Coordinates of C-alpha atoms in Angstrom, one line a residue:
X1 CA 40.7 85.5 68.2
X2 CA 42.8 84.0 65.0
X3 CA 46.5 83.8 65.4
X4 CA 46.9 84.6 61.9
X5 CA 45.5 88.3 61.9
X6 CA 45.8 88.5 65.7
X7 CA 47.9 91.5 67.8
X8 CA 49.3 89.4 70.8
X9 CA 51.2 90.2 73.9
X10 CA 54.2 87.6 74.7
X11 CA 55.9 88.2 77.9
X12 CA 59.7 86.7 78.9
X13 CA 60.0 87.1 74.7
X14 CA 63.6 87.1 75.0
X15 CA 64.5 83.4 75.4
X16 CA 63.2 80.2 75.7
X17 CA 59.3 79.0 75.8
X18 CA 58.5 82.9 74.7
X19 CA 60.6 83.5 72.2
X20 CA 59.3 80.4 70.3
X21 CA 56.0 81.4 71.4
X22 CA 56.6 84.8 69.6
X23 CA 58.2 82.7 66.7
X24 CA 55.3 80.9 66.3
X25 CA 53.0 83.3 66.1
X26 CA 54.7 84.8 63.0
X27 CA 54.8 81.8 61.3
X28 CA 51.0 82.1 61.1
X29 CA 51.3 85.5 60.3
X30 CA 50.1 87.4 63.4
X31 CA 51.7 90.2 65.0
X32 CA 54.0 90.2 68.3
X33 CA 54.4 92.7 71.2
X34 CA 57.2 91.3 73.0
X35 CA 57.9 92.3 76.4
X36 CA 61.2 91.4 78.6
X37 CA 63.8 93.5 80.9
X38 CA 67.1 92.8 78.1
X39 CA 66.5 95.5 75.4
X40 CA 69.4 94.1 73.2
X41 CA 67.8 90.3 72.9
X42 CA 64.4 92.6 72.5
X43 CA 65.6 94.5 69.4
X44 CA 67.3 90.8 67.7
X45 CA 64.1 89.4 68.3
X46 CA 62.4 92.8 66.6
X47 CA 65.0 92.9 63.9
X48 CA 63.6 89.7 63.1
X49 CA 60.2 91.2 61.4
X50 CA 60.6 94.9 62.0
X51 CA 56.9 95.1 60.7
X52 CA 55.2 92.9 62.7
X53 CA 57.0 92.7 65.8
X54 CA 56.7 95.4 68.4
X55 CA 59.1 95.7 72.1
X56 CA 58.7 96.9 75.4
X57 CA 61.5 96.6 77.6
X58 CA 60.5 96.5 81.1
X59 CA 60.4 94.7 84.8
X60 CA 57.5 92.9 85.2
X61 CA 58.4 92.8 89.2
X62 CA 57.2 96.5 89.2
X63 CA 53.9 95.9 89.3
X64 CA 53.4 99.8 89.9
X65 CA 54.7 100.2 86.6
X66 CA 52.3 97.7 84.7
X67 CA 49.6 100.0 83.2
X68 CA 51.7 102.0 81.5
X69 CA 53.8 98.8 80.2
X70 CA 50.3 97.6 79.0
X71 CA 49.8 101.1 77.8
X72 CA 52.7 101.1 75.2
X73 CA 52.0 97.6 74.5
X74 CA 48.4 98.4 73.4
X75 CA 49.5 101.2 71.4
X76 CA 52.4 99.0 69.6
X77 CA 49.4 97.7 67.4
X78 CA 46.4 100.0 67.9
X79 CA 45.2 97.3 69.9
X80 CA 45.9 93.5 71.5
X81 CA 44.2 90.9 70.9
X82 CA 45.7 87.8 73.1
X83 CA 48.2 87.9 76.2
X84 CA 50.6 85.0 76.9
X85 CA 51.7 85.2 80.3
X86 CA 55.3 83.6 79.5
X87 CA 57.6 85.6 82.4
X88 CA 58.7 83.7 85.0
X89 CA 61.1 82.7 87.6
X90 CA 62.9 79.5 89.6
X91 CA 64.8 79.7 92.9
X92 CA 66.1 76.7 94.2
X93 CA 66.1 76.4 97.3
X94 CA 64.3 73.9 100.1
X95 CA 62.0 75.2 102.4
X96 CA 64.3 75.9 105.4
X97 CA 66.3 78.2 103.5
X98 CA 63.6 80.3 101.6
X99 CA 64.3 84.0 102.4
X100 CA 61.5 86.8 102.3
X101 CA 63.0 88.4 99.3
X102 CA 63.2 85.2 97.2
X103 CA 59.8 84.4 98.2
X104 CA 58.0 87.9 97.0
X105 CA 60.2 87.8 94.3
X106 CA 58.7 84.6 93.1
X107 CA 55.4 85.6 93.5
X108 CA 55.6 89.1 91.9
X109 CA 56.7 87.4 88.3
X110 CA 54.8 84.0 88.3
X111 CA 51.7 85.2 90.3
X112 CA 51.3 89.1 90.6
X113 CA 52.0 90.0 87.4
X114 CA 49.9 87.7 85.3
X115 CA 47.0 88.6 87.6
X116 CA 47.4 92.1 86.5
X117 CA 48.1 92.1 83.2
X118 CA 45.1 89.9 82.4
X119 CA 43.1 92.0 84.6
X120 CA 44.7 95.2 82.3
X121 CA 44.1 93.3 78.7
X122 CA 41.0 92.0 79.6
X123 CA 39.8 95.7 80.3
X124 CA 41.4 96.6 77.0
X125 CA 39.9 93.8 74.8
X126 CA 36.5 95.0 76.0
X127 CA 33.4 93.5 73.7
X128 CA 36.0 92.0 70.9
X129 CA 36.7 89.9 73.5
X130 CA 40.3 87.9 73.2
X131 CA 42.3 84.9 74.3
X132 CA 45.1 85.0 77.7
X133 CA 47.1 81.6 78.1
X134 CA 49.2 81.5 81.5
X135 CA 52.6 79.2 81.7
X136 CA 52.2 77.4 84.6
X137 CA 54.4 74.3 85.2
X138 CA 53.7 70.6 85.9
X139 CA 55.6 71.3 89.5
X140 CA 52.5 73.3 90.4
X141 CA 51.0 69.9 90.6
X142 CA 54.0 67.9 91.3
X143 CA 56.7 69.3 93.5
X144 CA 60.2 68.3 93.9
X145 CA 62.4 69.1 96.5
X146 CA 63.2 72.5 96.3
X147 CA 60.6 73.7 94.8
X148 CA 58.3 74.7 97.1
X149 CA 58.3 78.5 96.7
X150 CA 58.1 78.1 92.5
X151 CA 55.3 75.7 92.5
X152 CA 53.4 78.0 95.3
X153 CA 53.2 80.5 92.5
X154 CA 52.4 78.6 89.6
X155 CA 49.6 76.4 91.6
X156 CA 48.2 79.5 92.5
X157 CA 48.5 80.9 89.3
X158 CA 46.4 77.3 88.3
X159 CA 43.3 78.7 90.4
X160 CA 43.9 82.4 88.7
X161 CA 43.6 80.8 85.3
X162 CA 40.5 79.2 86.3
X163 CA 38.9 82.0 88.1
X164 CA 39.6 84.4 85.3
X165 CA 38.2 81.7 82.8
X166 CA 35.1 81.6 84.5
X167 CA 34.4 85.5 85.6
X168 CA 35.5 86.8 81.8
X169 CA 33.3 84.0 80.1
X170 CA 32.1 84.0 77.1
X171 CA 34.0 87.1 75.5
X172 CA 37.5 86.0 77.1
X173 CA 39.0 82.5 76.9
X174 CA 41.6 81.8 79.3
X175 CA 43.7 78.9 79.6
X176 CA 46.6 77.1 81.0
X177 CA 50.0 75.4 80.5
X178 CA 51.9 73.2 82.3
X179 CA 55.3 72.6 80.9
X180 CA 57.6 69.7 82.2
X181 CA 61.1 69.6 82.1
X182 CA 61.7 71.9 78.9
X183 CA 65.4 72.4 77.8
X184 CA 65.5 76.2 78.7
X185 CA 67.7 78.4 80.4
X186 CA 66.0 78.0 83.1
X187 CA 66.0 74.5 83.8
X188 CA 70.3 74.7 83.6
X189 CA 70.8 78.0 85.7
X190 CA 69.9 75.7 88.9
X191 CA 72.8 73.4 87.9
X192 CA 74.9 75.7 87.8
X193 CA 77.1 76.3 90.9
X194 CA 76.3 79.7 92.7
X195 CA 78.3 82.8 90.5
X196 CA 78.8 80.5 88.0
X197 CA 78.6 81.5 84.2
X198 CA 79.3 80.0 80.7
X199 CA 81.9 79.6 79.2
X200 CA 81.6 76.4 82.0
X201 CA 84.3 74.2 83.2
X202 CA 84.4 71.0 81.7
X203 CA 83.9 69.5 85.0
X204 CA 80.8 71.4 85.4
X205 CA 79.8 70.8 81.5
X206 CA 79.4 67.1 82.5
X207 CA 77.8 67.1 85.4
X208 CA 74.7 69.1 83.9
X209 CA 74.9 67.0 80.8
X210 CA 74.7 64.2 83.3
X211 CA 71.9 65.4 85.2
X212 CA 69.9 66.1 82.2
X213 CA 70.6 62.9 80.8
X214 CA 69.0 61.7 84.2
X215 CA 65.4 63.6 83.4
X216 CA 65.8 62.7 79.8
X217 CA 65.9 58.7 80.4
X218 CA 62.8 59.1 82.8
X219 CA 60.4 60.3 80.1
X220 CA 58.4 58.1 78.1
X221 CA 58.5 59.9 75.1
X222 CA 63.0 60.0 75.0
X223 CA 63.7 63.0 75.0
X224 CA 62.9 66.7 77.6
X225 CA 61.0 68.7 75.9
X226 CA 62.1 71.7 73.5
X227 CA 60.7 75.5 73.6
X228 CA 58.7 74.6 70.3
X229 CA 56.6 72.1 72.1
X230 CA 55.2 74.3 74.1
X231 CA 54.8 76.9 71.9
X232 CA 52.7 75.1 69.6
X233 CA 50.3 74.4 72.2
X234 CA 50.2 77.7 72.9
X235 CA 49.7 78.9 69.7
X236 CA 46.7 76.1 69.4
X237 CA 44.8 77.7 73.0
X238 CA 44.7 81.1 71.3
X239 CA 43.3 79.9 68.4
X240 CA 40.8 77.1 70.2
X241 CA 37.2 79.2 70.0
X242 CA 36.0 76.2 72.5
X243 CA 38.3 75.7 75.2
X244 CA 39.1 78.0 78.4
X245 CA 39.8 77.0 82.4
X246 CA 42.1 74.5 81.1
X247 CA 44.9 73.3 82.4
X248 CA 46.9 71.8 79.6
X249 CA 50.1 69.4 80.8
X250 CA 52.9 68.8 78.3
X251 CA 55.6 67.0 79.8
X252 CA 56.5 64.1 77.5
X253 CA 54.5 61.5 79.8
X254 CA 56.3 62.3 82.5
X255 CA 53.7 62.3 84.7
X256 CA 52.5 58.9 84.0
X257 CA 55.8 57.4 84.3

């Protein structure tokens, strides 16, 4: 597929790593379907580029409910032609204290899901054949403490990129990214104390500029890394008519250091 004239699925479009995924895929002219559960950051990123940017609000975690989300999405264009598997979610917590509930939740959004929408598009995409890149994360070969659960998901969702690279060959391409420490919403929200919301104390305000500070000065390139980074990659995988099962790390040289 060609980003430029391509119809492409971007899931968790609302903030972050997906919503400059989505961004970037206008800038080279192709067309969004953006999927996320908050319908009013859905309809600011649609009011954006009302003619190329279709929505579908909706809980990936119902995984009962995911053909007819991929329905709507494949009627948004008359057609996909890439997925980017974007949605995901973090719970800190250290393997003593994981509950049931945090676990499946996990595993539902960064595992479950991107199984079957791939599964779903792939079905869809048929002989044109099409592009799917996963976000996986450099903790699903590097785990920190607290962790365990999250990079569970996205190691296994490693070996799904992989397997799905290698069974949908040669008409689907499907590859991998591992973000690092990206400055997201997500990567704060642990910092936070429990109930805790912004406006933030100023306390609290320095202690996560602190910590950040922390990961920042461990990188070799200076700095964490921003949502466009990744994007960009992203972007590039879609586009690459020569690369699939890969397993692409962008962490700032972190993982050298």
């Amino acid at each position: 597929m060609s980003v430029s004239e391509g119809r492409v699925v971007v899931t968790g479009a609302t903030r972050g790593i997906g919503r400059a995924t989505a961004h970037a895929i206008l800038e080279r002219g192709g067309q969004v379907i953006a999927i996320g559960r908050d319908a009013g950051l859905l309809d600011e990123l649609r009011r954006e580029d009302e003619e190329r940017v279709r929505i579908v609000a909706a809980d990936l975690t119902d995984l009962e409910n995911l053909p007819s989300v991929a329905e709507e999405a494949f009627a948004a264009f008359e057609g996909v032609d890439g997925l980017v598997n974007n949605a995901g979610m973090a719970r800190h917590e250290r393997v003593g204290t994981i509950q049931l509930e945090s676990l499946e939740a996990q595993l539902r959004l960064n595992l479950m899901a991107p199984l079957l929408l791939s599964q779903l598009v792939a079905e869809h995409f048929g002989s044109r054949g099409g592009a799917i890149v996963n976000v996986s994360s450099t903790l699903s070969e590097r785990v920190a403490s607290g962790t365990a659960a999250y990079a569970a998901s996205k190691a296994a969702l490693n070996a799904i990129t992989k397997a799905l690279a290698l069974e949908l060959a040669p008409g689907v391409r499907v590859n991998a990214v591992l973000p690092g420490v990206v400055d997201t919403d997500m990567i704060r929200a642990p910092r936070l104390r429990a109930g805790e919301t912004p406006p933030l104390g100023k306390e609290l305000e320095a202690r996560i500029a602190a910590q950040l500070e922390a990961l920042r000065s461990r990188h070799p390139i200076g700095r964490l890394g921003r949502p466009e980074d990744v994007a960009t990659v992203i972007v590039g995988l879609l586009d690459h008519p020569w690369q699939t099962g890969s397993l692409v790390t962008i962490d700032g040289g972190l993982s050298i250091a």
